[in-house]
XYZ file of C-alpha atoms in Angstrom:
565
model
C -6.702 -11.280 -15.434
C -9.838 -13.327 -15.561
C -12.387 -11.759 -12.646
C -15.305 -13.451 -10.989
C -18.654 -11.972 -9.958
C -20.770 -11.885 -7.375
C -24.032 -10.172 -6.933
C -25.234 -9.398 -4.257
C -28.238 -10.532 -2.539
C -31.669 -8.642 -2.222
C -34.632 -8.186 0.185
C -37.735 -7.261 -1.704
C -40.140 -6.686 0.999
C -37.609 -4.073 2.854
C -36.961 -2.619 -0.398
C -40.638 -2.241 -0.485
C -41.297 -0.592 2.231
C -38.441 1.663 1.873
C -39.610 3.050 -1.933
C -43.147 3.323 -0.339
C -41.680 6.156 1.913
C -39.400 7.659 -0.634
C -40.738 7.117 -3.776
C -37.357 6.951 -5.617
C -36.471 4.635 -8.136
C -36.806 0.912 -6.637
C -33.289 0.285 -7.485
C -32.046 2.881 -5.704
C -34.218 1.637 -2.894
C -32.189 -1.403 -3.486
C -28.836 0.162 -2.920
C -29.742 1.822 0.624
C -31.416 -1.381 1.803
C -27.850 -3.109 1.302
C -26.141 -0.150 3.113
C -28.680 -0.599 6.211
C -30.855 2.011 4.878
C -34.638 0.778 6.251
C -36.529 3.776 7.286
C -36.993 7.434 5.991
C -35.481 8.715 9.256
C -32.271 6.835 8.148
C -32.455 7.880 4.491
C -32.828 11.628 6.260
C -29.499 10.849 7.878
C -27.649 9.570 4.991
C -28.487 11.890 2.616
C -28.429 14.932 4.628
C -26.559 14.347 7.165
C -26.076 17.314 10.147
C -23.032 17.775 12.481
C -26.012 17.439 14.986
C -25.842 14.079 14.512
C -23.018 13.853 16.025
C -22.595 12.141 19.364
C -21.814 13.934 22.805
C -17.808 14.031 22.686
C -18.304 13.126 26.831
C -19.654 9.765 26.021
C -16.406 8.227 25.466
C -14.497 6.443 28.356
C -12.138 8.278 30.015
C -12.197 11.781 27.999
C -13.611 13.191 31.858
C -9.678 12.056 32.870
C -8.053 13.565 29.525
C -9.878 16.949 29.889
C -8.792 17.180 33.242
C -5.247 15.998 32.721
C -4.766 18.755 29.903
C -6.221 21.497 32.164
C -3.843 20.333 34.959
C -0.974 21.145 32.306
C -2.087 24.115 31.478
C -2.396 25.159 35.400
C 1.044 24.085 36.393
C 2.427 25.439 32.810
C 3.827 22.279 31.929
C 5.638 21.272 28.702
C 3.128 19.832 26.581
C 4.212 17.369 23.200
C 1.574 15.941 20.313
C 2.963 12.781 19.173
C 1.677 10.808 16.181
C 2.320 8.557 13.348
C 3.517 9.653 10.044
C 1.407 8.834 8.047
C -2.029 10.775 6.956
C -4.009 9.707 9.873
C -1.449 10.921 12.250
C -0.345 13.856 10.690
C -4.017 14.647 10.590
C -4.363 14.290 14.205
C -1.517 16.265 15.273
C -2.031 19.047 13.230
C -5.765 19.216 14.168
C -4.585 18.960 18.148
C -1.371 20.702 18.012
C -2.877 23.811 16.324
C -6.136 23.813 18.147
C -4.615 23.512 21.459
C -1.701 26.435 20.648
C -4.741 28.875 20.259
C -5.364 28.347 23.831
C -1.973 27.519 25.248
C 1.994 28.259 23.967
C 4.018 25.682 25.855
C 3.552 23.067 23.571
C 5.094 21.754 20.502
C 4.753 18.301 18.381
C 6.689 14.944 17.600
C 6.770 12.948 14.274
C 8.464 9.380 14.568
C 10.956 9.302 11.618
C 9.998 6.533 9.536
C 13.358 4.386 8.821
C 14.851 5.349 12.121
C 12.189 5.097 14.576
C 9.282 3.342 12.563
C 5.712 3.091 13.594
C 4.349 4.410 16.802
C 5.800 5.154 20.186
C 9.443 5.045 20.314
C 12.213 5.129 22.188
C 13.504 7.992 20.498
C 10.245 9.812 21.035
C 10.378 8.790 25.032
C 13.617 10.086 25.278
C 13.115 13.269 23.410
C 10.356 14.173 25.695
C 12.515 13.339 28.918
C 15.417 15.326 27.407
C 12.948 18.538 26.983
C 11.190 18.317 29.909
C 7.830 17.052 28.329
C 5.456 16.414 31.387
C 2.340 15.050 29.182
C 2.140 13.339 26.100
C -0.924 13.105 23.715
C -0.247 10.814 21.373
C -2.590 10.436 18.027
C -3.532 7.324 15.809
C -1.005 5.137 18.023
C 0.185 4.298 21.586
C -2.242 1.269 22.249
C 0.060 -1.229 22.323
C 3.143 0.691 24.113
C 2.628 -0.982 27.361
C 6.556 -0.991 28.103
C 7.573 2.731 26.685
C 4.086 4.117 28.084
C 5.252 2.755 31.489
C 9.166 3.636 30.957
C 7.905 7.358 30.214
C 5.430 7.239 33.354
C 8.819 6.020 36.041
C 10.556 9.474 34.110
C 7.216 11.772 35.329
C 5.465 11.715 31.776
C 2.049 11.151 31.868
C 0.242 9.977 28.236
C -3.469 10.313 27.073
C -3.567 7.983 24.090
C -6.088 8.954 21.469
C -6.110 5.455 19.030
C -8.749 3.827 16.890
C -6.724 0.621 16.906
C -7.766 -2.240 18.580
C -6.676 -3.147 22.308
C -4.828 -6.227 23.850
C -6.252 -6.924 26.618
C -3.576 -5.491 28.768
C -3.243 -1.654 28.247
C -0.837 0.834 28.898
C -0.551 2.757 32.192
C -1.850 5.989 30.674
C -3.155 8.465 32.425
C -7.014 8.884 30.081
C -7.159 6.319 26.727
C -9.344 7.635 24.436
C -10.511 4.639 22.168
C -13.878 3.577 21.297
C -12.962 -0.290 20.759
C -12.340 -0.734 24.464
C -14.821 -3.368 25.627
C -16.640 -1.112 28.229
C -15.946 2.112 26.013
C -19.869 3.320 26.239
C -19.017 5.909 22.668
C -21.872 4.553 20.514
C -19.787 4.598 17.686
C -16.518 2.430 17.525
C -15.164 3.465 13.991
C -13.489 6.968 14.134
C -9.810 7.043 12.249
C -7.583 8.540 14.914
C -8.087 11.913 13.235
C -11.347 11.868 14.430
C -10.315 10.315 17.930
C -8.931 13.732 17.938
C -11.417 15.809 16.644
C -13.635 14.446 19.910
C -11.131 15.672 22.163
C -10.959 18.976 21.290
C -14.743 19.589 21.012
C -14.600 18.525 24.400
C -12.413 21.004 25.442
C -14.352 23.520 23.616
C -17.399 22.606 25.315
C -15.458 22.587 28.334
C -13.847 26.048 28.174
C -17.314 27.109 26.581
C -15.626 28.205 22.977
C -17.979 28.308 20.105
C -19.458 25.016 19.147
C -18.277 25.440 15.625
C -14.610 25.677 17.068
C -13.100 22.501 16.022
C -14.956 22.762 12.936
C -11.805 24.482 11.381
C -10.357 21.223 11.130
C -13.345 18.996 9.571
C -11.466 18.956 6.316
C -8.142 17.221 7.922
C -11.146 14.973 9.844
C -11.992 14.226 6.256
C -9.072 13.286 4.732
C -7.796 11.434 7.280
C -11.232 9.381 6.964
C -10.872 8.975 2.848
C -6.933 7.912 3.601
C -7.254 5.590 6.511
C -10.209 3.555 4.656
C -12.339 3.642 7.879
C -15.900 2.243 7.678
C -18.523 5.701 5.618
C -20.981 4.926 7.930
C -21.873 6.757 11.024
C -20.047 9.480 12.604
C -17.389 9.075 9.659
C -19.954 10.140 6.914
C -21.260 12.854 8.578
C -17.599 14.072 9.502
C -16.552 13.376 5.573
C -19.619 15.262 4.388
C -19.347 18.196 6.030
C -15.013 17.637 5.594
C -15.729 17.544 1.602
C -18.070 20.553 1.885
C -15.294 22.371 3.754
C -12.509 21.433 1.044
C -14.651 22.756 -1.563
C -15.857 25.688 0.035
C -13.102 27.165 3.263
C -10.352 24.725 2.552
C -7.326 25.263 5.195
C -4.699 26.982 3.180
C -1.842 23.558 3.228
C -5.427 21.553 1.748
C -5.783 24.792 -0.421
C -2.086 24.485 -1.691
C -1.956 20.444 -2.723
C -5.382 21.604 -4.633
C -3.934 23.928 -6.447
C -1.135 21.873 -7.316
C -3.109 19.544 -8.701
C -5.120 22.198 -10.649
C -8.328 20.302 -9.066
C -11.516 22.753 -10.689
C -14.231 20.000 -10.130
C -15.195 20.116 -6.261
C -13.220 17.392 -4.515
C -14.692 14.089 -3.294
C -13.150 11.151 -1.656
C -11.541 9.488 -4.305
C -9.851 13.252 -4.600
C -8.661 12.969 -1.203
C -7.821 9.686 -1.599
C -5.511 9.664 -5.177
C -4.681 13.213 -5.168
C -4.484 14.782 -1.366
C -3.828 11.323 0.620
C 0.018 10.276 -1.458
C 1.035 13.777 -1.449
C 0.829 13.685 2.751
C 1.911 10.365 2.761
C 5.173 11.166 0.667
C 6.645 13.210 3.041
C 7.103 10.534 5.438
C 7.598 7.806 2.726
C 10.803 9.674 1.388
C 12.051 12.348 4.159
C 10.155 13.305 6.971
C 6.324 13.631 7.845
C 6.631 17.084 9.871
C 6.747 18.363 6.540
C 2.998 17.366 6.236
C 2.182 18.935 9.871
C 4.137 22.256 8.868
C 1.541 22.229 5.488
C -1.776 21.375 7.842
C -0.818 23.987 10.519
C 0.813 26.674 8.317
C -1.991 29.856 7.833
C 0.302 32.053 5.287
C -0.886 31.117 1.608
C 2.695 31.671 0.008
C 4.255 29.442 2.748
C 1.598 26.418 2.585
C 2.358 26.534 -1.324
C 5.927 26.262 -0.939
C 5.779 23.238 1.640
C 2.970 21.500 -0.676
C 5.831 21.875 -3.856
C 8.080 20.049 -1.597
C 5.238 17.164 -0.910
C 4.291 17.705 -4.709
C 8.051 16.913 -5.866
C 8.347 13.870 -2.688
C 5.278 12.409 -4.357
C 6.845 12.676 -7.913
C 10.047 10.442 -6.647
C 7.982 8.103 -4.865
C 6.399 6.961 -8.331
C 9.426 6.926 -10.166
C 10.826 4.750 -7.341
C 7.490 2.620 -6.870
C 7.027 1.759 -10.537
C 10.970 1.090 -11.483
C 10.754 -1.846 -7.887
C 6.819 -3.023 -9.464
C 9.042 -3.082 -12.759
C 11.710 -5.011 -11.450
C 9.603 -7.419 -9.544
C 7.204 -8.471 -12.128
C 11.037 -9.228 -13.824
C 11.962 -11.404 -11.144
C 8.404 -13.544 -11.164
C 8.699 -13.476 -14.961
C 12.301 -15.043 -15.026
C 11.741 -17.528 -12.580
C 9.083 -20.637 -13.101
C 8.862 -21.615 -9.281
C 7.719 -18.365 -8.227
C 5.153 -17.957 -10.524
C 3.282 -21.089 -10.300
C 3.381 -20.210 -6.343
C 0.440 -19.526 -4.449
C 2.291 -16.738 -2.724
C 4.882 -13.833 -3.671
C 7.733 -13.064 -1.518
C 10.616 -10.733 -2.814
C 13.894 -9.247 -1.519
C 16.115 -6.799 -3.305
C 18.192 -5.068 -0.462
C 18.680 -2.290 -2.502
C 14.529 -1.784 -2.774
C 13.280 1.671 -1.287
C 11.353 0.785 2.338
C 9.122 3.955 1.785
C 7.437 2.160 -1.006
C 7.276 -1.649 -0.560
C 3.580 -1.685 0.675
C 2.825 -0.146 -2.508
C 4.728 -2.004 -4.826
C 3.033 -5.125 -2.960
C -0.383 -3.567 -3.748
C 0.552 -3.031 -7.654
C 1.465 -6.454 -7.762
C -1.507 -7.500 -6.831
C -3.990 -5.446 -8.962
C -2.315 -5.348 -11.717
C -0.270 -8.775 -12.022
C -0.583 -11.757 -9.858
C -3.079 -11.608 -8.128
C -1.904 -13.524 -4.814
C -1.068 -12.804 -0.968
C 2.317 -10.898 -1.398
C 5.455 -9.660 0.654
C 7.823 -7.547 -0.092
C 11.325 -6.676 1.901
C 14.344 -5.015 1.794
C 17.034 -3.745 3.973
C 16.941 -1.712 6.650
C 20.040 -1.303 8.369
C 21.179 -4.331 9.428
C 17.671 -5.788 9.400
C 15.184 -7.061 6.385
C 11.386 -5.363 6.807
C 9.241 -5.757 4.610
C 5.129 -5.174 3.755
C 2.497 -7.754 3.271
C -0.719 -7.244 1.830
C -3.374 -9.656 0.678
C -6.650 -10.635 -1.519
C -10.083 -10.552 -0.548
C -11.123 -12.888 2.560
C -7.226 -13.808 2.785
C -6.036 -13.168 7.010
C -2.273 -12.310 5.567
C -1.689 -11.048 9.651
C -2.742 -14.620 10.445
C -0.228 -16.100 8.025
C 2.496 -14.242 9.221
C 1.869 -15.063 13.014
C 2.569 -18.801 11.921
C 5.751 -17.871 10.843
C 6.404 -15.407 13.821
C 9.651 -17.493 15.418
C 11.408 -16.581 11.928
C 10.471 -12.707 12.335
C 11.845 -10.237 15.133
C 8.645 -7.978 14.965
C 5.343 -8.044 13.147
C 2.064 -6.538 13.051
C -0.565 -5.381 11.309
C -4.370 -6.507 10.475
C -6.866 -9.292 8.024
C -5.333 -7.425 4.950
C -2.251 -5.641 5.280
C 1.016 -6.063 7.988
C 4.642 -5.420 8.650
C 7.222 -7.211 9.695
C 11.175 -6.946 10.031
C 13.241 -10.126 10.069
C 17.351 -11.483 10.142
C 18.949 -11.731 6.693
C 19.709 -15.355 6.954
C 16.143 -15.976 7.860
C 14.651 -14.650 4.250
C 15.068 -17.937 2.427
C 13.398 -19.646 5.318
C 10.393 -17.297 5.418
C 9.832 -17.216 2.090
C 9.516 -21.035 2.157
C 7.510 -20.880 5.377
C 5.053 -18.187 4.302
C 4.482 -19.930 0.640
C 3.669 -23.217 2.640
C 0.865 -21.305 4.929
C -0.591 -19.761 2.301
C -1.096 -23.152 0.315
C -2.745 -24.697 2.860
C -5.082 -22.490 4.068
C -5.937 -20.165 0.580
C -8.969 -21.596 -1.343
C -9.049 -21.599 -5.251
C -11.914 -18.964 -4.932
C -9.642 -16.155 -3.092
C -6.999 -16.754 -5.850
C -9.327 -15.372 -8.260
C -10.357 -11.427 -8.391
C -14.047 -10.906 -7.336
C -16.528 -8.182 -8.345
C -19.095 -7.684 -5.909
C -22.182 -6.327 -7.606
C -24.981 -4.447 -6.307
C -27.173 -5.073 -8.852
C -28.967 -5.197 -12.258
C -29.904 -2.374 -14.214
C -31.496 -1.895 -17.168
C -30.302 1.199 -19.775
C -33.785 2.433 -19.887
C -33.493 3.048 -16.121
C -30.380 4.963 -16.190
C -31.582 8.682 -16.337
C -30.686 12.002 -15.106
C -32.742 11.999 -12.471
C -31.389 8.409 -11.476
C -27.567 9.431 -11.322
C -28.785 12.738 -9.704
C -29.616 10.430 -6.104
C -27.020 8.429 -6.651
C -24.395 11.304 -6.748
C -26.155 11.867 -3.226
C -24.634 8.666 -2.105
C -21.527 10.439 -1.658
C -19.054 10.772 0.306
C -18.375 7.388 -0.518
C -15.687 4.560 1.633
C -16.183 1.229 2.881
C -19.741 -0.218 3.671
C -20.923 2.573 1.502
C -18.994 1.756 -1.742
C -19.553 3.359 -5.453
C -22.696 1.076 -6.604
C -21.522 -1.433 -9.231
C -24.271 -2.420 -11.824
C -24.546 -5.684 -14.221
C -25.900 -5.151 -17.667
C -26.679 -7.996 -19.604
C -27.793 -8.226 -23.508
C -25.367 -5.400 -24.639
C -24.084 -4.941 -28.563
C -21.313 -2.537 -29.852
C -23.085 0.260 -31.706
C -20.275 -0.507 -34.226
C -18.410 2.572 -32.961
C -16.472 1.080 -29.871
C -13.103 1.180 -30.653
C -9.216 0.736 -28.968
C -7.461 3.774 -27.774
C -3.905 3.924 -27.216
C -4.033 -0.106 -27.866
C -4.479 -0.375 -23.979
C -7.709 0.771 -23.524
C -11.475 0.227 -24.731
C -13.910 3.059 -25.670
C -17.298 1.684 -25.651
C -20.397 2.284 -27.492
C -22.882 -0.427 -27.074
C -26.620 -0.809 -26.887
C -28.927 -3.273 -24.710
C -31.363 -5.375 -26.961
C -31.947 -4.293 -30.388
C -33.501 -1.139 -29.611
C -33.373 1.613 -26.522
C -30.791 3.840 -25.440
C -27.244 3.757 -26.400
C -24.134 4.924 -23.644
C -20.657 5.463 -24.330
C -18.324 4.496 -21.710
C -14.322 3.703 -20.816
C -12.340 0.776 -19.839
C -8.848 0.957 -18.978
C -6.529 -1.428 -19.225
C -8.819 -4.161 -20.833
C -7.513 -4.238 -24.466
C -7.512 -7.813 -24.315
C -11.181 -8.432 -24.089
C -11.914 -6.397 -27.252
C -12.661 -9.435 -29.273
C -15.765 -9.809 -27.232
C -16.936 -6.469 -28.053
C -16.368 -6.405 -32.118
C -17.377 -9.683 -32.088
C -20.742 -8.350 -33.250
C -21.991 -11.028 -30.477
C -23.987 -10.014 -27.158
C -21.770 -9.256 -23.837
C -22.633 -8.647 -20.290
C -20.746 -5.808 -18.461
C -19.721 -4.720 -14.642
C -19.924 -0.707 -14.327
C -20.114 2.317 -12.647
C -21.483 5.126 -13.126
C -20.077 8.643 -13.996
C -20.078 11.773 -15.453
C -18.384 13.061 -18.580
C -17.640 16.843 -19.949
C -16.684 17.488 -23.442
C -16.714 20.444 -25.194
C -19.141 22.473 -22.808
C -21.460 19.212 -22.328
C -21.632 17.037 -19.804
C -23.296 13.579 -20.489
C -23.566 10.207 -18.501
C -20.746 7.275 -19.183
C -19.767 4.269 -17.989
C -17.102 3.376 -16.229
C -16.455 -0.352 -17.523
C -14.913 -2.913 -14.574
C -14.727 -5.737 -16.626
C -17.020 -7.818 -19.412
C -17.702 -11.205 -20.393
């Protein structure tokens, strides 16, 4: 798949002024510049960041009414139920809430939306499970925003909510009792980007401070803070990186036993980072929800016996397993379907329906087409019930929500944001949406967003990459959005004469800048076909990363190849 790159532009006087106070490499001046790195004081913050840092839990609008509406429950001793979603971010959140607020009160238990038979959110089933037990508040986690009509149905039955959602608001909200949400326009919480893990993180601190518990209270539950951040692909800036950093040193150093247990599983020995939590921690929570039910992943987060949180996270370990088989037979079977049939791939979109498809796995298989195949704004559906639902995601600078809205009158429901949605829909109106949604696309994608892009940070020479170099970049961790794993540009480079294929898929490089200088070895996967341009015997440029590799006792630096040309 042919890529195109950008790099990124510079400011040389900031970059300047920066490397005058820090007197690091210039480059890596460069790099904190483009992540709004300007002072010393904010290179303090980002590479050491402190839980200090952190801002007064009492800033945010309405956590005054939420504080006070818990202690009310716990007066009266009324029935108390943590709701959220099912997916990381809300399983997260409950956990963190439900077992932080047992330690102080018993009359309380927790609610997971099934995902087929309820899907996302508040639902009715929810509403009516708390009416039929005598539920008198609700908190619900990482959703409830936009449940004007069930928030309201639950408050005419005597059931108060205090929503706790990082999603944005309508401009109507619901009648809850305290919403806890930075994104409200006269929120005054400095910082608007929590995941709804961390929503919930704030609201027990203030209860903490409140009932004047340790200050290091809620820090049990940094490393489910964490992984909800790595999962939910929330902005690494802020509050989120110094919640992540302190999250990763708690999974590597006091893990909760369920994090302990999916570890171990994975027979993880390097300390985790992000990308752990995001490939290895992240699809094993998510599984439970995508093939049975996400209370499994609460009953792992909240579970404090060793040999019990190992034999929940075999049960996520073997949901996780199917998942894959069931995600890469669909990718297999739709990359069939594209391949067999001319029209749909010379179209500008994909849309696919097998009814037969799994629903726990269609956002996936819509992201593997993508990356791996045709590279275009995509949908996939099958049935549900007597419905079609589907997931859509998209390429970079692509609005696939907006798309979708201009074909809403053919959909029952959608939602969903710029890059990825949801939607469910009448059989007889596939054919129709399919035409509708290829037609939108055409019109309004450019040539540009049809074509992969590889946004580079910047150049580097060979003779700069040292030790000492990759020992401050390292320090750039925990990495996420707005604070992404720097991508170099080498130009000039030659093959050694010892790169070679492995496996006839992938590249092992070997190669050289110039004629003379320092030589690095380094791996691309997947990119077989451009191995002409590397025993050519011809100069190449290349887009990399940079990593570590351990062989044998030794442990030397490598390059993780992107792409070359």
């Amino acid at each position: 798949m042919q890529k195109r790159w950008t790099v990124k532009a510079y400011q040389p006087n900031q970059e300047h002024l920066l490397q005058s106070s820090l007197r690091i490499h210039p480059l890596l001046c460069r790099l904190l510049v483009q992540r709004n790195v300007h002072t010393y004081e904010a290179a303090r913050q980002f590479f050491r960041p402190t839980l200090a840092d952190l801002h007064d839990p009492w800033l945010m609008k309405d956590m005054d009414k939420a504080i006070a509406r818990i202690e009310l429950a716990f007066f009266r001793h009324e029935k108390i139920l943590v709701y959220g979603d099912y997916d990381v971010d809300g399983t997260t959140a409950v956990a963190t809430v439900f077992d932080f607020l047992r330690q102080l009160y018993s009359d309380i238990e927790y609610y997971i939306p099934h995902r087929y038979r309820e899907g996302y959110g508040i639902s009715t089933q929810g509403i009516d499970y708390a009416k039929e037990n005598d539920f008198s508040l609700v908190i619900a986690l990482d959703c409830g925003i936009k449940s004007i009509d069930l928030i309201a149905d639950a408050r005419s039955a005597g059931i108060d909510f205090i929503i706790c959602d990082h999603h944005l608001p309508d401009a109507i909200l619901p009648p809850a009792v305290a919403i806890l949400n930075p994104k409200q326009y006269d929120c005054p919480y400095p910082y608007k980007e929590l995941s709804g893990c961390g929503i919930g993180y704030k609201l027990i601190s203030a209860i903490a401070l409140k009932r004047g518990l340790p200050e290091s209270a809620p820090n049990k539950y940094l490393d489910l803070v964490a992984t909800s951040i790595a999962a939910d692909i929330v902005p690494m800036t802020g509050e989120n990186r110094v919640l992540a950093f302190h999250g990763l040193k708690k999974v590597n150093e006091d893990p909760l036993p369920g994090i302990k247990a999916l570890m171990l599983l994975n027979e993880q020995k390097e300390p985790l980072t992000i990308s752990n939590l995001v490939f290895v921690i992240a699809p094993r929570v998510n599984a439970a929800g995508r093939m049975d039910d996400a209370r499994k992943a609460v009953n792992l987060f909240i579970e404090d016996d060793p040999e019990k949180a190992n034999a929940i996270a075999a049960i996520l370990h073997a949901d996780n397993f199917d998942r894959k088989e069931i995600d890469s037979t669909i990718t297999q079977e739709a990359v069939a379907l594209i391949q067999n049939d001319i029209t749909l791939a010379n179209k500008k979109s994909t849309v696919l329906y097998q009814a037969h498809w799994h629903k726990g796995v269609v956002g996936i298989v819509a992201s593997r087409l993508i990356d791996k195949f045709y590279y275009r704004p995509t949908v996939i559906l099958t049935q549900s019930n007597d419905m079609v639902a589907g997931s859509a995601r998209s390429v970079s600078g692509f609005n696939v929500y907006e798309a979708i809205h201009q074909c809403k009158d053919l959909l029952e429901n959608y939602g969903g944001h710029f890059y990825a949605a949801g939607m469910t829909l009448r059989p007889e109106n596939v054919k129709a949406f399919q035409e509708r949604f290829e037609e939108v696309v055409s019109r309004t994608i450019t040539a540009d967003m049809l074509v992969p892009e590889i946004v580079i940070d910047t150049e580097l020479m060979f003779s700069d990459i040292t030790p000492a170099f990759y020992n401050i970049l390292k320090q750039f961790e925990p990495l996420g959005p707005e604070n992404l794993r720097p991508v170099f540009l080498a130009r000039n480079l030659r093959d050694t004469g010892f790169s070679k294929l492995v496996k006839e898929e992938h590249i092992k490089f070997s190669v050289r800048q110039g004629n003379s200088g320092p030589s690095f070895n380094g791996i691309g996967f997947y990119m077989s076909e451009k191995f002409h341009l590397v025993s050519s015997k011809k100069s190449f440029d290349m887009a990399f990363t940079l990593d570590e590799n351990e062989w044998n006792g030794q442990t030397s630096l490598q390059l993780k190849v992107i792409d070359i040309r």
